[in-house]
């Protein structure tokens, strides 16, 4: 380990290593120098130490990012970020290796002869995958690298000695702009070459002995990424329009409370009124939203779902309202829902800043895309849902009261499963047959003693939890068995009657439930940790971590990868 640390401290590149939680494990001295860091960063989340880092994104996605240009204060670096995985492919963390390319500017300041600049820079810039072009003080191209020809389709003899506008298909020449302003330009979007490749350009002025002597531009080809993004957006739009696949016939149950909710939903579906679905997690609020849309006169138009809890705060506004910048842009989900229904799921977790814009939109059905001054008006029906205590959020000033009044035009309460246990038999039989088909099993019925056992439990996770339990029970059935019995059902913690009735914080209740689920699964699998991890759909390392956290490991026992 000491040898590896010595090696990392000796190289000229900066190195940052984070763990699977994106917390910093190691930064070498070169990285500290480039990033101007002081001690005290070990163990901290990398985003808290380096504001514009993407290491935590690489940890989450497992997708490497090679030779990315990043601005660090007044400096520019080229960085490669790679995920670190074990032999099973589990992500252990990530590493970033980067170098400071602002030295190119310092090199240009020290060399007065333009031919010397060209000779030294060419060896450097030809070694990078990014396209690089250099222009003189008048904006004429004097040097390009091999990657430039690959991206633009233009050979050196076609551009060298010509104005920097020669390679521009759409947009303003960045070299000319730098020559005019004498200032750096970052993230300029252009189309270049005869094929009109879409690129992002960063350009820096070259200053020699205090005098402007030209500019250097680094060009990233994003045309393929943008095309893939466009295709993905088209697929997403198509999927969203297919998502309203449930009707009221798909809502199983004949209990009084459920029938009241269905009747209310059917009545309001024929109107354009805003609907507010209230109920605990897993009760079927999204099913009701689908059914209302399919019962309405908008059923042949888009049904667009926005999970306000799943989209990061800094992206939610863009996703909802879209953006416009120069010739580029992205249509927002609100606009995609034109003529149809916009389902704002988990709206209680929407940031206050976005709540204010949604409120304005609901009031007049018009909005401004980000970066645009052109108002867009759309015809959209709003359905919102939440499992949170909105009134309490209002009291804590975490939810706008005006938005609450706008949403609460027609509230519908979806009862939890514990309040309609008479529906459990029908639900269990339906789910057993459905999941059985998915698992390749022919489940034709469920025994009375299994139903009675399920009815004794209060189902804090509601129908979603019931579905999970039925799925695990089917896995426990032998091949050829067609009747689901009590013995197939995993242990339910009936002695607690309901985890929701326990005192304590939500976190402590969740941890208590998680601990008991692990204990139960270990018991079912005779202590086999590998099988237990597989049944719980977590990695073996995660299982050991949780067992250690909840005191379920023997003294001195630990996981060995």
mmCIF file of C-alpha atoms in Angstrom, residues 76-402:
data_model
loop_
_atom_site.group_PDB
_atom_site.id
_atom_site.type_symbol
_atom_site.label_atom_id
_atom_site.label_comp_id
_atom_site.label_asym_id
_atom_site.label_seq_id
_atom_site.Cartn_x
_atom_site.Cartn_y
_atom_site.Cartn_z
ATOM 1 C CA UNK A 76 -8.912 24.054 -17.151
ATOM 2 C CA UNK A 77 -8.229 20.362 -16.695
ATOM 3 C CA UNK A 78 -8.730 17.251 -18.813
ATOM 4 C CA UNK A 79 -10.066 14.481 -16.609
ATOM 5 C CA UNK A 80 -11.003 10.827 -16.970
ATOM 6 C CA UNK A 81 -13.388 9.312 -14.430
ATOM 7 C CA UNK A 82 -13.625 5.540 -14.128
ATOM 8 C CA UNK A 83 -15.790 3.321 -11.858
ATOM 9 C CA UNK A 84 -14.003 0.837 -9.590
ATOM 10 C CA UNK A 85 -15.678 -2.586 -9.489
ATOM 11 C CA UNK A 86 -15.080 -5.961 -7.904
ATOM 12 C CA UNK A 87 -14.972 -9.258 -9.765
ATOM 13 C CA UNK A 88 -18.781 -9.466 -9.622
ATOM 14 C CA UNK A 89 -19.223 -6.072 -11.237
ATOM 15 C CA UNK A 90 -20.373 -4.356 -8.032
ATOM 16 C CA UNK A 91 -19.310 -0.726 -7.891
ATOM 17 C CA UNK A 92 -16.790 -0.097 -5.110
ATOM 18 C CA UNK A 93 -16.120 3.541 -5.890
ATOM 19 C CA UNK A 94 -14.547 5.651 -8.619
ATOM 20 C CA UNK A 95 -11.239 7.299 -9.527
ATOM 21 C CA UNK A 96 -10.523 10.520 -11.404
ATOM 22 C CA UNK A 97 -7.155 11.129 -13.107
ATOM 23 C CA UNK A 98 -6.655 14.617 -14.500
ATOM 24 C CA UNK A 99 -4.067 17.033 -15.732
ATOM 25 C CA UNK A 100 -3.911 20.816 -15.860
ATOM 26 C CA UNK A 101 -3.929 22.069 -19.473
ATOM 27 C CA UNK A 102 -3.740 25.744 -18.536
ATOM 28 C CA UNK A 103 0.005 25.159 -18.790
ATOM 29 C CA UNK A 104 -0.550 25.349 -22.545
ATOM 30 C CA UNK A 105 -1.494 28.996 -22.125
ATOM 31 C CA UNK A 106 1.522 29.636 -19.893
ATOM 32 C CA UNK A 107 3.708 27.926 -22.482
ATOM 33 C CA UNK A 108 2.357 30.271 -25.176
ATOM 34 C CA UNK A 109 3.088 33.283 -22.958
ATOM 35 C CA UNK A 110 6.713 32.228 -22.592
ATOM 36 C CA UNK A 111 7.406 31.594 -26.281
ATOM 37 C CA UNK A 112 7.611 34.619 -28.575
ATOM 38 C CA UNK A 113 8.163 32.853 -31.864
ATOM 39 C CA UNK A 114 4.910 31.586 -33.424
ATOM 40 C CA UNK A 115 6.729 28.731 -35.211
ATOM 41 C CA UNK A 116 8.118 27.511 -31.876
ATOM 42 C CA UNK A 117 4.600 27.635 -30.434
ATOM 43 C CA UNK A 118 3.291 25.542 -33.315
ATOM 44 C CA UNK A 119 6.075 22.940 -33.023
ATOM 45 C CA UNK A 120 5.655 22.456 -29.290
ATOM 46 C CA UNK A 121 1.869 22.589 -29.203
ATOM 47 C CA UNK A 122 1.381 20.173 -32.097
ATOM 48 C CA UNK A 123 3.092 17.348 -30.222
ATOM 49 C CA UNK A 124 0.786 17.993 -27.270
ATOM 50 C CA UNK A 125 -2.533 18.500 -28.991
ATOM 51 C CA UNK A 126 -2.117 15.577 -31.393
ATOM 52 C CA UNK A 127 -2.052 13.252 -28.394
ATOM 53 C CA UNK A 128 -5.575 14.125 -27.226
ATOM 54 C CA UNK A 129 -8.875 12.683 -28.422
ATOM 55 C CA UNK A 130 -10.445 16.153 -28.338
ATOM 56 C CA UNK A 131 -10.233 18.348 -31.417
ATOM 57 C CA UNK A 132 -7.964 21.366 -30.880
ATOM 58 C CA UNK A 133 -7.505 24.366 -33.135
ATOM 59 C CA UNK A 134 -5.215 27.371 -32.654
ATOM 60 C CA UNK A 135 -5.773 30.795 -34.258
ATOM 61 C CA UNK A 136 -3.561 33.875 -34.416
ATOM 62 C CA UNK A 137 -4.425 37.332 -33.106
ATOM 63 C CA UNK A 138 -6.462 38.081 -36.241
ATOM 64 C CA UNK A 139 -8.566 34.945 -36.002
ATOM 65 C CA UNK A 140 -6.783 32.966 -38.744
ATOM 66 C CA UNK A 141 -6.215 29.262 -38.076
ATOM 67 C CA UNK A 142 -2.558 28.336 -37.677
ATOM 68 C CA UNK A 143 -2.746 24.836 -36.193
ATOM 69 C CA UNK A 144 -5.166 21.895 -35.883
ATOM 70 C CA UNK A 145 -4.695 18.371 -34.544
ATOM 71 C CA UNK A 146 -5.663 14.966 -35.946
ATOM 72 C CA UNK A 147 -8.860 14.777 -33.899
ATOM 73 C CA UNK A 148 -9.986 18.064 -35.478
ATOM 74 C CA UNK A 149 -10.008 16.447 -38.934
ATOM 75 C CA UNK A 150 -11.907 13.438 -37.612
ATOM 76 C CA UNK A 151 -14.641 15.596 -36.049
ATOM 77 C CA UNK A 152 -15.003 18.356 -38.648
ATOM 78 C CA UNK A 153 -14.132 16.379 -41.767
ATOM 79 C CA UNK A 154 -11.747 19.165 -42.799
ATOM 80 C CA UNK A 155 -8.053 18.499 -43.495
ATOM 81 C CA UNK A 156 -5.332 20.867 -42.191
ATOM 82 C CA UNK A 157 -4.604 22.240 -45.674
ATOM 83 C CA UNK A 158 -8.282 23.180 -46.028
ATOM 84 C CA UNK A 159 -8.312 25.429 -42.964
ATOM 85 C CA UNK A 160 -4.786 26.559 -42.004
ATOM 86 C CA UNK A 161 -4.157 30.148 -43.068
ATOM 87 C CA UNK A 162 -7.890 30.810 -43.485
ATOM 88 C CA UNK A 163 -10.294 32.754 -41.260
ATOM 89 C CA UNK A 164 -11.640 30.740 -38.330
ATOM 90 C CA UNK A 165 -15.120 31.000 -39.850
ATOM 91 C CA UNK A 166 -14.121 28.422 -42.479
ATOM 92 C CA UNK A 167 -15.240 25.446 -40.393
ATOM 93 C CA UNK A 168 -18.454 26.988 -38.991
ATOM 94 C CA UNK A 169 -21.731 25.603 -40.374
ATOM 95 C CA UNK A 170 -24.003 27.275 -37.812
ATOM 96 C CA UNK A 171 -23.123 29.739 -35.056
ATOM 97 C CA UNK A 172 -20.415 32.316 -34.391
ATOM 98 C CA UNK A 173 -16.697 31.589 -34.700
ATOM 99 C CA UNK A 174 -15.290 31.242 -31.194
ATOM 100 C CA UNK A 175 -11.781 32.234 -32.307
ATOM 101 C CA UNK A 176 -13.133 35.458 -33.792
ATOM 102 C CA UNK A 177 -15.076 36.173 -30.620
ATOM 103 C CA UNK A 178 -11.981 35.631 -28.455
ATOM 104 C CA UNK A 179 -9.960 37.884 -30.797
ATOM 105 C CA UNK A 180 -12.605 40.565 -30.307
ATOM 106 C CA UNK A 181 -13.178 40.227 -26.530
ATOM 107 C CA UNK A 182 -9.764 38.884 -25.391
ATOM 108 C CA UNK A 183 -11.703 36.729 -22.891
ATOM 109 C CA UNK A 184 -12.132 32.955 -22.507
ATOM 110 C CA UNK A 185 -15.339 31.295 -23.736
ATOM 111 C CA UNK A 186 -16.766 28.096 -22.262
ATOM 112 C CA UNK A 187 -19.395 25.607 -23.458
ATOM 113 C CA UNK A 188 -20.253 27.349 -26.730
ATOM 114 C CA UNK A 189 -22.490 25.153 -28.918
ATOM 115 C CA UNK A 190 -21.910 25.171 -32.674
ATOM 116 C CA UNK A 191 -22.283 23.088 -35.819
ATOM 117 C CA UNK A 192 -19.051 22.542 -37.733
ATOM 118 C CA UNK A 193 -17.846 21.099 -41.017
ATOM 119 C CA UNK A 194 -19.738 19.957 -44.096
ATOM 120 C CA UNK A 195 -21.631 17.356 -42.056
ATOM 121 C CA UNK A 196 -22.728 19.998 -39.536
ATOM 122 C CA UNK A 197 -21.484 18.041 -36.545
ATOM 123 C CA UNK A 198 -22.811 19.430 -33.276
ATOM 124 C CA UNK A 199 -19.998 20.369 -30.892
ATOM 125 C CA UNK A 200 -19.247 22.135 -27.621
ATOM 126 C CA UNK A 201 -16.235 24.459 -27.689
ATOM 127 C CA UNK A 202 -14.033 25.914 -24.931
ATOM 128 C CA UNK A 203 -11.582 28.606 -26.027
ATOM 129 C CA UNK A 204 -8.809 30.479 -24.229
ATOM 130 C CA UNK A 205 -6.878 33.592 -25.297
ATOM 131 C CA UNK A 206 -3.095 33.199 -25.694
ATOM 132 C CA UNK A 207 -1.215 36.022 -23.949
ATOM 133 C CA UNK A 208 2.511 36.443 -24.629
ATOM 134 C CA UNK A 209 4.300 39.036 -22.463
ATOM 135 C CA UNK A 210 1.039 40.763 -21.776
ATOM 136 C CA UNK A 211 0.025 40.915 -25.439
ATOM 137 C CA UNK A 212 -2.822 38.983 -27.042
ATOM 138 C CA UNK A 213 -1.307 36.560 -29.571
ATOM 139 C CA UNK A 214 -4.215 34.338 -30.547
ATOM 140 C CA UNK A 215 -6.505 31.664 -29.082
ATOM 141 C CA UNK A 216 -6.728 27.924 -28.573
ATOM 142 C CA UNK A 217 -10.024 26.034 -28.758
ATOM 143 C CA UNK A 218 -10.896 22.547 -27.517
ATOM 144 C CA UNK A 219 -13.795 21.006 -29.451
ATOM 145 C CA UNK A 220 -15.993 18.169 -28.133
ATOM 146 C CA UNK A 221 -18.152 16.238 -30.577
ATOM 147 C CA UNK A 222 -21.623 15.856 -29.036
ATOM 148 C CA UNK A 223 -23.572 15.101 -32.223
ATOM 149 C CA UNK A 224 -23.892 11.377 -31.479
ATOM 150 C CA UNK A 225 -24.857 12.054 -27.879
ATOM 151 C CA UNK A 226 -27.492 14.583 -28.957
ATOM 152 C CA UNK A 227 -28.866 12.194 -31.565
ATOM 153 C CA UNK A 228 -29.100 9.425 -28.981
ATOM 154 C CA UNK A 229 -30.748 11.887 -26.594
ATOM 155 C CA UNK A 230 -33.277 12.844 -29.242
ATOM 156 C CA UNK A 231 -34.025 9.184 -29.946
ATOM 157 C CA UNK A 232 -34.319 8.483 -26.231
ATOM 158 C CA UNK A 233 -36.692 11.418 -25.790
ATOM 159 C CA UNK A 234 -38.833 10.117 -28.645
ATOM 160 C CA UNK A 235 -38.953 6.691 -27.022
ATOM 161 C CA UNK A 236 -39.762 8.284 -23.649
ATOM 162 C CA UNK A 237 -42.579 10.284 -25.223
ATOM 163 C CA UNK A 238 -43.938 7.141 -26.846
ATOM 164 C CA UNK A 239 -43.735 5.208 -23.582
ATOM 165 C CA UNK A 240 -45.411 8.023 -21.669
ATOM 166 C CA UNK A 241 -48.309 7.967 -24.090
ATOM 167 C CA UNK A 242 -48.667 4.237 -23.492
ATOM 168 C CA UNK A 243 -48.394 4.442 -19.716
ATOM 169 C CA UNK A 244 -52.083 5.111 -19.062
ATOM 170 C CA UNK A 245 -52.743 1.398 -19.381
ATOM 171 C CA UNK A 246 -55.038 0.811 -16.388
ATOM 172 C CA UNK A 247 -58.766 1.291 -16.076
ATOM 173 C CA UNK A 248 -61.150 1.129 -13.123
ATOM 174 C CA UNK A 249 -61.584 -2.599 -13.858
ATOM 175 C CA UNK A 250 -57.936 -3.072 -12.866
ATOM 176 C CA UNK A 251 -58.578 -1.676 -9.366
ATOM 177 C CA UNK A 252 -59.324 -4.850 -7.382
ATOM 178 C CA UNK A 253 -61.655 -4.860 -4.376
ATOM 179 C CA UNK A 254 -65.270 -4.465 -3.242
ATOM 180 C CA UNK A 255 -64.789 -2.925 0.209
ATOM 181 C CA UNK A 256 -66.949 0.087 0.985
ATOM 182 C CA UNK A 257 -64.049 2.546 1.284
ATOM 183 C CA UNK A 258 -62.536 1.450 -2.002
ATOM 184 C CA UNK A 259 -65.876 1.588 -3.821
ATOM 185 C CA UNK A 260 -66.417 5.133 -2.540
ATOM 186 C CA UNK A 261 -62.995 6.176 -3.873
ATOM 187 C CA UNK A 262 -63.699 4.535 -7.259
ATOM 188 C CA UNK A 263 -67.111 6.180 -7.510
ATOM 189 C CA UNK A 264 -65.633 9.596 -6.744
ATOM 190 C CA UNK A 265 -62.892 9.051 -9.321
ATOM 191 C CA UNK A 266 -65.373 7.961 -12.006
ATOM 192 C CA UNK A 267 -67.481 11.081 -11.454
ATOM 193 C CA UNK A 268 -64.602 13.537 -11.609
ATOM 194 C CA UNK A 269 -62.987 11.769 -14.599
ATOM 195 C CA UNK A 270 -65.626 13.205 -16.961
ATOM 196 C CA UNK A 271 -64.735 16.776 -15.933
ATOM 197 C CA UNK A 272 -61.565 18.855 -16.462
ATOM 198 C CA UNK A 273 -61.232 19.396 -12.682
ATOM 199 C CA UNK A 274 -57.873 18.999 -10.946
ATOM 200 C CA UNK A 275 -57.736 15.822 -8.817
ATOM 201 C CA UNK A 276 -55.671 15.350 -5.654
ATOM 202 C CA UNK A 277 -55.076 11.674 -4.753
ATOM 203 C CA UNK A 278 -54.218 11.178 -1.077
ATOM 204 C CA UNK A 279 -53.083 7.939 0.511
ATOM 205 C CA UNK A 280 -50.171 5.967 1.917
ATOM 206 C CA UNK A 281 -47.376 4.587 -0.233
ATOM 207 C CA UNK A 282 -48.388 1.475 -2.142
ATOM 208 C CA UNK A 283 -52.151 2.018 -2.014
ATOM 209 C CA UNK A 284 -52.561 2.379 -5.793
ATOM 210 C CA UNK A 285 -52.684 6.139 -6.348
ATOM 211 C CA UNK A 286 -51.001 5.793 -9.751
ATOM 212 C CA UNK A 287 -53.588 3.167 -10.785
ATOM 213 C CA UNK A 288 -56.335 5.671 -9.960
ATOM 214 C CA UNK A 289 -54.575 8.367 -12.016
ATOM 215 C CA UNK A 290 -54.379 6.026 -15.029
ATOM 216 C CA UNK A 291 -58.013 5.015 -14.628
ATOM 217 C CA UNK A 292 -59.227 8.624 -14.372
ATOM 218 C CA UNK A 293 -57.350 9.509 -17.567
ATOM 219 C CA UNK A 294 -58.751 6.498 -19.434
ATOM 220 C CA UNK A 295 -62.288 7.325 -18.256
ATOM 221 C CA UNK A 296 -61.989 10.935 -19.437
ATOM 222 C CA UNK A 297 -62.455 12.472 -22.892
ATOM 223 C CA UNK A 298 -58.647 12.879 -22.991
ATOM 224 C CA UNK A 299 -57.969 9.123 -23.061
ATOM 225 C CA UNK A 300 -56.629 9.202 -26.641
ATOM 226 C CA UNK A 301 -54.136 11.970 -25.758
ATOM 227 C CA UNK A 302 -50.856 11.768 -23.807
ATOM 228 C CA UNK A 303 -50.685 10.670 -20.189
ATOM 229 C CA UNK A 304 -47.406 12.019 -18.783
ATOM 230 C CA UNK A 305 -46.130 10.997 -15.356
ATOM 231 C CA UNK A 306 -43.680 13.155 -13.397
ATOM 232 C CA UNK A 307 -42.221 11.524 -10.291
ATOM 233 C CA UNK A 308 -41.353 14.621 -8.267
ATOM 234 C CA UNK A 309 -39.370 12.536 -5.759
ATOM 235 C CA UNK A 310 -37.215 10.709 -8.323
ATOM 236 C CA UNK A 311 -35.975 13.656 -10.422
ATOM 237 C CA UNK A 312 -33.084 15.653 -8.855
ATOM 238 C CA UNK A 313 -34.067 19.145 -7.702
ATOM 239 C CA UNK A 314 -31.771 20.888 -10.170
ATOM 240 C CA UNK A 315 -33.281 18.917 -13.069
ATOM 241 C CA UNK A 316 -36.982 18.932 -12.161
ATOM 242 C CA UNK A 317 -37.649 22.456 -13.440
ATOM 243 C CA UNK A 318 -35.946 21.687 -16.768
ATOM 244 C CA UNK A 319 -37.831 18.387 -17.101
ATOM 245 C CA UNK A 320 -41.174 20.089 -16.449
ATOM 246 C CA UNK A 321 -40.839 23.323 -18.410
ATOM 247 C CA UNK A 322 -38.094 22.507 -20.924
ATOM 248 C CA UNK A 323 -35.484 24.988 -22.047
ATOM 249 C CA UNK A 324 -34.492 27.032 -25.073
ATOM 250 C CA UNK A 325 -30.953 28.165 -25.847
ATOM 251 C CA UNK A 326 -29.862 29.489 -29.225
ATOM 252 C CA UNK A 327 -30.817 26.855 -31.793
ATOM 253 C CA UNK A 328 -30.938 24.080 -29.201
ATOM 254 C CA UNK A 329 -33.688 23.160 -26.805
ATOM 255 C CA UNK A 330 -35.638 20.468 -25.021
ATOM 256 C CA UNK A 331 -39.391 20.133 -24.815
ATOM 257 C CA UNK A 332 -40.674 19.914 -21.241
ATOM 258 C CA UNK A 333 -43.050 17.277 -19.876
ATOM 259 C CA UNK A 334 -45.833 19.849 -19.504
ATOM 260 C CA UNK A 335 -45.711 20.576 -23.221
ATOM 261 C CA UNK A 336 -45.560 16.840 -23.993
ATOM 262 C CA UNK A 337 -48.849 16.413 -22.109
ATOM 263 C CA UNK A 338 -50.683 18.827 -24.450
ATOM 264 C CA UNK A 339 -54.324 17.807 -24.764
ATOM 265 C CA UNK A 340 -53.910 15.059 -22.190
ATOM 266 C CA UNK A 341 -53.136 14.544 -18.509
ATOM 267 C CA UNK A 342 -50.113 15.543 -16.431
ATOM 268 C CA UNK A 343 -49.749 13.303 -13.372
ATOM 269 C CA UNK A 344 -47.600 14.945 -10.663
ATOM 270 C CA UNK A 345 -46.732 11.950 -8.498
ATOM 271 C CA UNK A 346 -45.300 12.562 -4.983
ATOM 272 C CA UNK A 347 -45.880 16.309 -5.312
ATOM 273 C CA UNK A 348 -45.244 16.730 -1.578
ATOM 274 C CA UNK A 349 -41.522 16.290 -2.345
ATOM 275 C CA UNK A 350 -41.437 19.001 -5.000
ATOM 276 C CA UNK A 351 -38.997 21.838 -4.118
ATOM 277 C CA UNK A 352 -40.588 25.154 -3.097
ATOM 278 C CA UNK A 353 -38.941 26.962 -6.035
ATOM 279 C CA UNK A 354 -40.589 24.607 -8.532
ATOM 280 C CA UNK A 355 -43.887 24.705 -6.601
ATOM 281 C CA UNK A 356 -44.105 28.432 -7.299
ATOM 282 C CA UNK A 357 -43.753 27.916 -11.065
ATOM 283 C CA UNK A 358 -46.240 25.026 -11.081
ATOM 284 C CA UNK A 359 -48.704 27.229 -9.183
ATOM 285 C CA UNK A 360 -48.434 29.938 -11.820
ATOM 286 C CA UNK A 361 -48.901 27.369 -14.563
ATOM 287 C CA UNK A 362 -52.014 25.844 -12.947
ATOM 288 C CA UNK A 363 -53.516 29.300 -12.527
ATOM 289 C CA UNK A 364 -53.314 30.315 -16.202
ATOM 290 C CA UNK A 365 -52.140 27.157 -18.073
ATOM 291 C CA UNK A 366 -49.178 28.978 -19.600
ATOM 292 C CA UNK A 367 -45.448 29.018 -18.878
ATOM 293 C CA UNK A 368 -42.045 30.211 -20.064
ATOM 294 C CA UNK A 369 -39.467 27.549 -20.989
ATOM 295 C CA UNK A 370 -36.146 28.201 -19.288
ATOM 296 C CA UNK A 371 -34.076 30.617 -21.358
ATOM 297 C CA UNK A 372 -37.034 31.711 -23.483
ATOM 298 C CA UNK A 373 -39.096 34.897 -23.543
ATOM 299 C CA UNK A 374 -41.919 33.304 -25.513
ATOM 300 C CA UNK A 375 -44.947 32.212 -23.471
ATOM 301 C CA UNK A 376 -46.359 28.775 -24.250
ATOM 302 C CA UNK A 377 -49.993 27.961 -23.530
ATOM 303 C CA UNK A 378 -51.115 24.348 -23.171
ATOM 304 C CA UNK A 379 -54.343 22.480 -22.506
ATOM 305 C CA UNK A 380 -53.465 19.993 -19.763
ATOM 306 C CA UNK A 381 -55.489 18.279 -17.048
ATOM 307 C CA UNK A 382 -53.667 18.039 -13.682
ATOM 308 C CA UNK A 383 -53.769 15.001 -11.390
ATOM 309 C CA UNK A 384 -51.495 15.120 -8.321
ATOM 310 C CA UNK A 385 -50.772 12.573 -5.613
ATOM 311 C CA UNK A 386 -48.970 12.402 -2.288
ATOM 312 C CA UNK A 387 -48.457 10.059 0.644
ATOM 313 C CA UNK A 388 -47.301 12.926 2.855
ATOM 314 C CA UNK A 389 -49.133 15.085 5.375
ATOM 315 C CA UNK A 390 -49.474 18.177 3.189
ATOM 316 C CA UNK A 391 -51.145 20.181 5.932
ATOM 317 C CA UNK A 392 -48.128 19.575 8.182
ATOM 318 C CA UNK A 393 -45.769 20.590 5.346
ATOM 319 C CA UNK A 394 -47.756 23.818 4.955
ATOM 320 C CA UNK A 395 -47.386 24.509 8.670
ATOM 321 C CA UNK A 396 -43.614 24.007 8.328
ATOM 322 C CA UNK A 397 -43.587 26.304 5.249
ATOM 323 C CA UNK A 398 -42.391 23.437 3.063
ATOM 324 C CA UNK A 399 -45.447 23.502 0.803
ATOM 325 C CA UNK A 400 -47.206 26.525 -0.677
ATOM 326 C CA UNK A 401 -50.710 26.936 0.697
ATOM 327 C CA UNK A 402 -51.890 28.536 -2.550
#
